[in-house]
XYZ file of C-alpha atoms in Angstrom:
486
model
C 22.230 -34.621 18.738
C 21.453 -32.355 21.678
C 23.269 -29.015 21.873
C 23.155 -26.369 24.582
C 21.832 -23.179 22.992
C 22.659 -20.126 25.091
C 20.674 -17.028 24.132
C 21.242 -13.364 24.801
C 18.755 -12.420 27.494
C 16.572 -10.095 25.439
C 13.586 -10.246 23.065
C 12.495 -13.465 24.746
C 9.643 -14.259 22.343
C 11.929 -14.026 19.317
C 14.637 -16.478 20.374
C 13.229 -19.900 19.548
C 11.347 -18.787 16.384
C 14.597 -17.374 14.978
C 16.400 -20.693 15.556
C 13.448 -22.600 14.063
C 13.521 -20.374 10.964
C 17.272 -20.806 10.506
C 16.910 -24.559 10.975
C 14.432 -24.473 8.076
C 16.835 -22.371 6.024
C 19.785 -24.739 6.547
C 17.843 -27.943 5.875
C 17.384 -29.333 9.375
C 14.008 -30.814 8.373
C 15.154 -32.358 5.090
C 15.068 -31.050 1.538
C 11.582 -32.227 0.591
C 8.847 -29.967 1.940
C 5.147 -30.662 1.404
C 3.666 -27.170 1.659
C 0.133 -28.505 1.147
C 0.362 -30.679 4.268
C -0.651 -28.234 7.013
C -0.075 -30.825 9.738
C 3.500 -31.593 8.727
C 5.778 -31.113 11.734
C 8.413 -28.460 11.026
C 9.656 -27.660 14.502
C 12.656 -28.538 16.614
C 12.632 -30.436 19.887
C 13.616 -28.343 22.907
C 14.165 -29.075 26.579
C 15.299 -27.067 29.584
C 18.098 -27.899 32.021
C 16.788 -29.274 35.301
C 14.732 -26.774 37.366
C 15.238 -23.908 34.868
C 12.633 -21.239 34.121
C 11.257 -21.226 30.571
C 12.599 -17.670 30.043
C 16.128 -18.743 30.970
C 18.743 -18.174 28.247
C 19.813 -21.842 28.556
C 17.969 -24.335 26.349
C 18.863 -27.701 24.886
C 17.914 -28.194 21.223
C 18.054 -31.354 19.121
C 19.726 -30.751 15.739
C 20.601 -33.286 13.037
C 24.264 -32.308 12.642
C 27.035 -30.133 14.033
C 27.300 -28.333 10.698
C 23.677 -27.144 10.951
C 24.177 -26.149 14.597
C 27.223 -24.087 13.603
C 25.441 -22.379 10.710
C 22.467 -21.475 12.917
C 24.677 -20.067 15.678
C 26.910 -18.098 13.301
C 23.992 -16.415 11.524
C 21.648 -15.921 14.471
C 21.248 -12.532 16.146
C 20.014 -13.802 19.524
C 22.066 -17.001 19.979
C 25.112 -16.233 22.094
C 26.610 -19.652 21.469
C 25.882 -23.262 20.595
C 27.799 -25.872 22.603
C 28.381 -29.603 22.726
C 28.045 -30.161 26.467
C 30.562 -32.612 27.912
C 29.140 -32.400 31.395
C 27.010 -30.429 33.833
C 26.333 -30.487 37.547
C 25.345 -28.500 40.610
C 28.957 -28.478 41.829
C 32.460 -29.122 40.471
C 32.458 -32.677 41.806
C 29.317 -33.511 39.819
C 30.730 -31.703 36.764
C 33.975 -33.707 36.915
C 32.071 -36.974 37.191
C 29.872 -36.062 34.197
C 32.836 -35.024 32.025
C 34.722 -38.242 32.840
C 31.656 -40.271 31.847
C 31.255 -38.460 28.513
C 32.325 -40.824 25.682
C 36.040 -40.660 24.843
C 35.325 -40.926 21.117
C 33.569 -37.545 21.394
C 36.313 -35.908 23.490
C 39.674 -37.213 22.274
C 39.625 -35.702 18.716
C 39.718 -32.239 20.332
C 42.434 -33.008 22.904
C 45.276 -34.080 20.567
C 48.783 -32.652 20.826
C 48.535 -31.159 17.305
C 45.551 -28.971 18.202
C 45.331 -25.572 19.884
C 42.659 -24.611 22.382
C 41.335 -21.931 24.703
C 39.108 -22.163 27.768
C 36.680 -19.283 28.357
C 34.445 -18.695 31.330
C 31.036 -17.083 31.423
C 28.359 -16.562 34.058
C 24.723 -15.532 34.119
C 23.202 -13.321 36.788
C 26.431 -12.892 38.738
C 29.866 -11.333 38.381
C 32.950 -13.506 38.777
C 36.301 -11.794 39.343
C 39.335 -12.633 37.208
C 40.986 -14.422 40.127
C 37.900 -16.582 40.674
C 37.820 -17.365 36.972
C 41.432 -18.564 37.049
C 40.730 -20.768 40.065
C 37.728 -22.352 38.384
C 39.627 -23.024 35.160
C 42.466 -24.653 37.129
C 39.955 -27.128 38.531
C 39.549 -28.485 34.981
C 43.049 -30.022 35.133
C 41.485 -33.497 35.161
C 40.702 -33.086 31.428
C 43.713 -34.461 29.463
C 44.424 -31.485 27.204
C 47.558 -32.288 25.173
C 47.487 -29.428 22.709
C 48.907 -25.929 22.929
C 47.035 -22.974 24.433
C 46.293 -20.251 21.872
C 44.371 -17.287 23.262
C 44.061 -15.426 19.944
C 43.115 -17.945 17.281
C 42.531 -21.402 18.776
C 41.222 -24.338 16.776
C 38.903 -25.341 19.595
C 37.146 -23.160 22.153
C 35.854 -24.599 25.404
C 33.475 -22.871 27.774
C 32.855 -23.143 31.499
C 29.471 -21.534 32.191
C 28.111 -21.017 35.691
C 24.737 -19.884 36.990
C 23.633 -19.488 40.585
C 20.593 -18.757 42.723
C 21.017 -14.996 42.627
C 17.665 -14.123 44.208
C 14.433 -12.899 42.698
C 14.735 -9.116 42.846
C 17.122 -8.431 39.962
C 14.647 -8.826 37.083
C 16.079 -12.156 35.871
C 14.206 -15.469 35.594
C 14.478 -17.441 38.847
C 16.996 -20.286 39.196
C 16.464 -23.001 41.814
C 20.068 -24.000 42.340
C 23.592 -23.463 41.081
C 24.461 -25.117 37.765
C 27.801 -25.494 35.989
C 28.201 -26.460 32.323
C 31.365 -27.414 30.447
C 31.478 -27.981 26.717
C 32.972 -27.278 23.320
C 31.848 -24.260 21.317
C 30.221 -25.266 18.033
C 29.306 -21.768 16.845
C 28.634 -18.236 18.079
C 26.737 -15.192 16.859
C 28.472 -12.260 15.247
C 27.105 -9.335 17.275
C 29.467 -6.978 15.437
C 26.664 -6.666 12.901
C 24.684 -4.474 15.291
C 27.192 -1.617 15.666
C 27.917 -1.893 11.925
C 24.277 -1.328 10.975
C 23.193 0.829 13.931
C 20.779 3.589 12.987
C 22.774 6.447 14.504
C 25.415 6.022 11.793
C 22.922 5.442 8.947
C 23.122 7.949 6.084
C 19.378 8.318 5.480
C 16.833 7.914 8.270
C 13.129 8.499 8.741
C 10.896 8.585 11.836
C 9.885 4.922 11.429
C 13.251 3.402 10.437
C 13.491 -0.171 11.750
C 16.103 -0.855 14.424
C 19.064 -2.835 13.019
C 18.686 -5.773 15.409
C 14.991 -6.146 14.664
C 15.504 -5.760 10.904
C 18.098 -8.560 10.932
C 15.738 -10.758 12.977
C 12.953 -10.128 10.452
C 15.297 -11.045 7.597
C 16.111 -14.311 9.378
C 12.408 -15.034 9.872
C 11.921 -14.410 6.136
C 14.760 -16.854 5.296
C 16.630 -14.206 3.288
C 19.617 -15.615 1.423
C 21.444 -15.394 -1.903
C 19.220 -16.135 -4.884
C 15.984 -15.062 -3.188
C 13.943 -11.940 -3.936
C 12.637 -9.995 -0.913
C 9.971 -7.295 -1.246
C 8.949 -4.548 1.189
C 5.728 -2.713 0.165
C 6.306 -0.047 2.864
C 9.999 0.455 2.221
C 10.469 3.922 3.743
C 14.203 4.467 4.178
C 14.998 0.823 3.408
C 16.081 -0.531 6.800
C 14.489 -3.967 6.296
C 15.849 -4.330 2.771
C 19.342 -3.402 3.999
C 19.160 -6.342 6.437
C 17.926 -8.707 3.708
C 20.682 -7.540 1.353
C 23.278 -8.204 4.062
C 22.316 -11.886 3.909
C 22.688 -11.888 0.133
C 19.065 -11.546 -0.991
C 17.963 -9.494 -3.979
C 15.672 -6.712 -2.824
C 12.794 -4.633 -4.119
C 10.633 -2.051 -2.405
C 7.720 0.336 -2.792
C 6.303 3.313 -0.943
C 3.347 5.610 -1.530
C 5.475 8.712 -0.881
C 7.407 9.427 -4.068
C 9.624 11.900 -2.206
C 11.034 9.041 -0.126
C 11.838 6.585 -2.915
C 12.909 9.144 -5.542
C 14.427 12.138 -3.804
C 15.278 11.486 -0.160
C 17.243 14.469 1.100
C 19.422 14.812 -1.947
C 21.618 12.767 -4.303
C 23.867 11.584 -1.463
C 21.189 11.068 1.179
C 18.473 8.683 0.020
C 17.493 5.022 0.114
C 20.146 4.128 -2.451
C 22.880 5.755 -0.381
C 22.065 3.456 2.558
C 23.045 0.469 0.420
C 26.170 2.215 -0.888
C 27.202 3.019 2.696
C 27.530 -0.692 3.528
C 28.726 -1.873 0.137
C 25.532 -3.887 -0.432
C 23.886 -4.630 -3.800
C 21.324 -1.960 -4.588
C 17.632 -2.879 -4.852
C 16.434 -4.147 -8.216
C 13.846 -1.397 -8.137
C 12.136 1.078 -5.823
C 8.578 1.885 -6.857
C 6.152 4.631 -6.040
C 3.211 2.321 -5.422
C 0.071 2.111 -3.315
C -0.527 -1.066 -1.308
C -4.257 -0.467 -1.836
C -3.804 -0.297 -5.632
C -0.854 -2.587 -6.423
C 0.892 -1.875 -9.741
C 1.312 -5.481 -10.916
C -0.148 -6.459 -14.257
C -2.984 -8.991 -14.363
C -1.748 -12.563 -14.333
C 1.592 -11.803 -12.713
C 2.011 -13.941 -9.600
C 4.446 -15.957 -7.485
C 7.419 -13.625 -7.964
C 8.778 -13.008 -4.453
C 10.390 -15.475 -2.058
C 9.569 -13.290 0.954
C 7.605 -10.159 1.782
C 8.995 -8.515 4.918
C 7.532 -5.234 6.122
C 6.354 -3.009 8.944
C 2.894 -1.687 7.940
C 1.938 1.790 9.194
C -0.323 1.408 12.222
C -0.773 4.996 13.304
C 1.470 5.541 16.332
C 4.442 7.334 14.767
C 3.030 7.432 11.232
C -0.421 6.668 9.869
C -1.233 4.725 6.729
C -2.095 6.510 3.498
C -3.677 5.361 0.263
C -4.274 7.058 -3.076
C -7.319 9.189 -3.733
C -7.741 12.072 -1.333
C -10.832 12.630 0.807
C -12.829 14.581 -1.796
C -12.087 12.082 -4.544
C -13.034 9.084 -2.424
C -16.240 10.757 -1.257
C -17.186 11.638 -4.844
C -17.048 15.389 -4.234
C -14.686 15.791 -7.190
C -14.253 13.763 -10.359
C -11.075 11.824 -11.247
C -8.587 14.057 -12.990
C -5.561 13.801 -15.286
C -2.363 15.601 -14.342
C -1.159 17.921 -17.159
C 2.091 16.869 -18.812
C 3.930 20.027 -17.735
C 3.211 19.279 -14.048
C 3.846 15.548 -13.970
C 7.515 15.766 -12.942
C 6.816 17.558 -9.656
C 3.307 16.281 -8.993
C 2.660 14.620 -5.631
C -0.572 12.581 -5.747
C -3.185 13.287 -3.095
C -3.746 10.627 -0.447
C -6.343 9.664 2.142
C -6.191 7.844 5.501
C -5.646 4.085 5.273
C -6.931 2.054 8.229
C -4.811 -0.796 9.545
C -7.516 -3.418 9.015
C -7.754 -2.486 5.333
C -3.974 -2.274 5.020
C -3.444 -5.772 6.460
C -6.175 -7.243 4.231
C -4.503 -5.768 1.146
C -1.108 -6.997 2.331
C -2.364 -10.569 2.783
C -4.026 -10.480 -0.638
C -0.835 -9.179 -2.261
C 1.287 -11.840 -0.539
C -1.128 -14.627 -1.518
C -0.746 -13.650 -5.164
C 2.909 -12.696 -5.345
C 4.717 -15.130 -3.016
C 6.050 -18.419 -4.334
C 4.769 -21.581 -2.693
C 6.513 -21.897 0.662
C 7.406 -18.197 0.611
C 7.189 -16.226 3.836
C 5.209 -13.160 4.845
C 6.759 -11.426 7.865
C 5.136 -8.293 9.267
C 4.395 -6.440 12.487
C 0.895 -6.219 13.879
C 0.050 -3.878 16.807
C -2.074 -4.912 19.776
C -3.423 -3.169 22.844
C -2.445 -4.919 26.058
C -5.245 -5.921 28.430
C -4.412 -7.384 31.837
C -0.734 -7.654 30.830
C -1.651 -10.138 28.102
C -2.405 -10.186 24.391
C -5.316 -12.002 22.792
C -4.356 -14.556 20.180
C -6.555 -12.930 17.547
C -4.593 -12.152 14.428
C -5.663 -11.638 10.808
C -5.442 -14.706 8.596
C -5.764 -15.901 5.023
C -6.580 -19.334 3.503
C -3.278 -19.306 1.595
C -1.165 -18.968 4.731
C -0.192 -20.919 7.816
C 0.891 -18.902 10.853
C 4.180 -20.414 12.089
C 5.454 -17.854 14.617
C 4.182 -14.990 16.788
C 6.758 -12.883 18.630
C 5.601 -10.109 20.931
C 7.664 -6.998 21.591
C 6.259 -4.879 24.413
C 6.657 -1.209 23.545
C 4.826 0.308 26.499
C 2.422 -0.640 29.267
C -0.479 -0.013 26.905
C 0.493 -1.580 23.630
C 2.912 -3.930 21.949
C 3.580 -5.211 18.470
C 3.671 -8.827 17.379
C 5.880 -10.089 14.589
C 3.759 -12.512 12.568
C 5.481 -15.060 10.344
C 3.309 -16.851 7.803
C 4.175 -19.496 5.214
C 2.288 -19.814 1.934
C 0.718 -23.280 1.774
C -1.926 -22.902 -0.950
C -2.109 -21.371 -4.428
C -4.181 -18.234 -4.985
C -7.507 -18.822 -6.744
C -10.754 -16.885 -7.116
C -12.432 -19.229 -4.624
C -9.686 -18.551 -2.068
C -9.945 -14.808 -2.749
C -13.655 -14.920 -1.910
C -12.983 -16.964 1.220
C -10.312 -14.454 2.261
C -12.758 -11.578 1.763
C -15.249 -13.264 4.108
C -12.505 -13.877 6.676
C -11.575 -10.195 6.425
C -15.173 -9.037 6.995
C -15.559 -11.391 9.960
C -12.289 -10.181 11.467
C -13.275 -6.565 10.851
C -16.627 -7.026 12.617
C -15.312 -8.860 15.659
C -12.102 -7.024 16.379
C -11.357 -3.832 18.296
C -12.875 -0.639 16.964
C -9.561 1.221 16.903
C -8.331 -1.185 14.228
C -10.881 0.145 11.751
C -10.902 3.779 12.818
C -7.163 4.138 13.176
C -7.411 5.123 16.829
C -4.367 3.221 18.087
C -2.532 6.521 18.565
C -5.319 7.810 20.807
C -5.436 4.589 22.816
C -1.685 4.600 23.346
C -1.295 8.234 24.278
C -4.568 8.808 26.154
C -4.058 10.160 29.703
C -3.908 7.466 32.384
C -6.844 8.938 34.319
C -8.967 8.804 31.160
C -8.245 5.072 30.808
C -9.098 4.492 34.458
C -12.455 6.250 34.037
C -13.222 4.378 30.833
C -12.986 0.978 32.505
C -13.655 0.363 36.176
C -12.012 -3.034 35.896
C -8.840 -1.705 34.294
C -5.674 -3.183 35.772
C -3.253 -0.789 34.103
C -2.430 0.716 37.478
C -0.687 -2.504 38.496
C 2.871 -2.442 39.779
C 4.994 -1.340 36.804
C 8.129 -3.090 38.103
C 7.405 -6.718 38.902
C 10.182 -8.755 40.411
C 10.667 -10.650 37.156
C 9.874 -8.557 34.102
C 9.795 -11.318 31.470
C 9.001 -9.987 27.993
C 9.777 -6.407 28.976
C 13.473 -7.250 28.466
């Protein structure tokens, strides 16, 4: 059945992939999944209202049942509401005609005298005064409501939603003509989660702590739920694991900095205290571990249901791996830490390029994820000509199912990559992955290997202009419609 899915007008690239992921989680595609069939269709059918821009918050989606639609809407972060539309039109006369033609067997169960109801009104791109709202709601008198109005806790909520041609200079996607929708609310997002988990009230924070909204979106992309084990190999202060734990998942994390995972800023200000603050189950374990030298014993594999992380890519914090410059260059021999210094010893580390970090992450996920498990991670890209090349790292064990760009500045953005494990890890696949890594390393941007993203992002504008005569970075920074910048 078709439902009107109304999104919050933000993070445009993330909206449909989140709904697709939640549809997978709640069984919209059936229980039997053939992970080895790469061509198996696992996507929803979408369509736009007539004459609507693709970035509009209004989309129709085909879902198998109202129960699934409700579950998706209630858990989603970016879905404002999911509605069974009884009618739509460019004016109230067309709306009334459409509502009257809607089948009675779909309407009458919600109009009985035993039920309670409430009619809400919403608009997009325009402000409607309270008096205008009342007048519009009165024009719905043709609908035979027999129940009692309950403004606090109604059994059924109905919505009158209006959009209009508000012009093209307010940064919103263009609309050709006025449109009015009327329908029954099936489900709505709980945006109270965002102020609950906002970073400014978090007990323990670091410079790269993930924003609460984005962490919850990543947890949804990873299909976090009760009974699943979620791992973050770059755990930091635990923001992503907090989001996964909110949805009931068991969590586990690792970080190369032992001061972060063991000490924090004291006994009441550390990663563990972030979970205590929200009354969430604590992680099964937090490890001091190096993504370049994973601690798992030989033969251990297919443990995690999801790996969700934000690898260090060198803008606010650079990647580190074990060894130290002198040790890696062979200037000094490997050493053993004396027993009396082990407790306070902090191992030396060396720079860890993003291309090497991502290769190790893909290799770890190929070994440690269960079949059908998800790898969700951010990948930074430099923006050329206001676009991003579709050139992302891959692995034979994984199928890329979603790419969601978040523009962070005029010069660079980060893309949330969601991959599903579709093949078991073998030595042959490991060799194939190594060749893919070398090919990617040779043909991609030099900054990826040298860790120069920070320099590219923060280089002076005149330096960039001199470096490329064809650079278009000096384009108008405020286009009429800003699209993904929202």
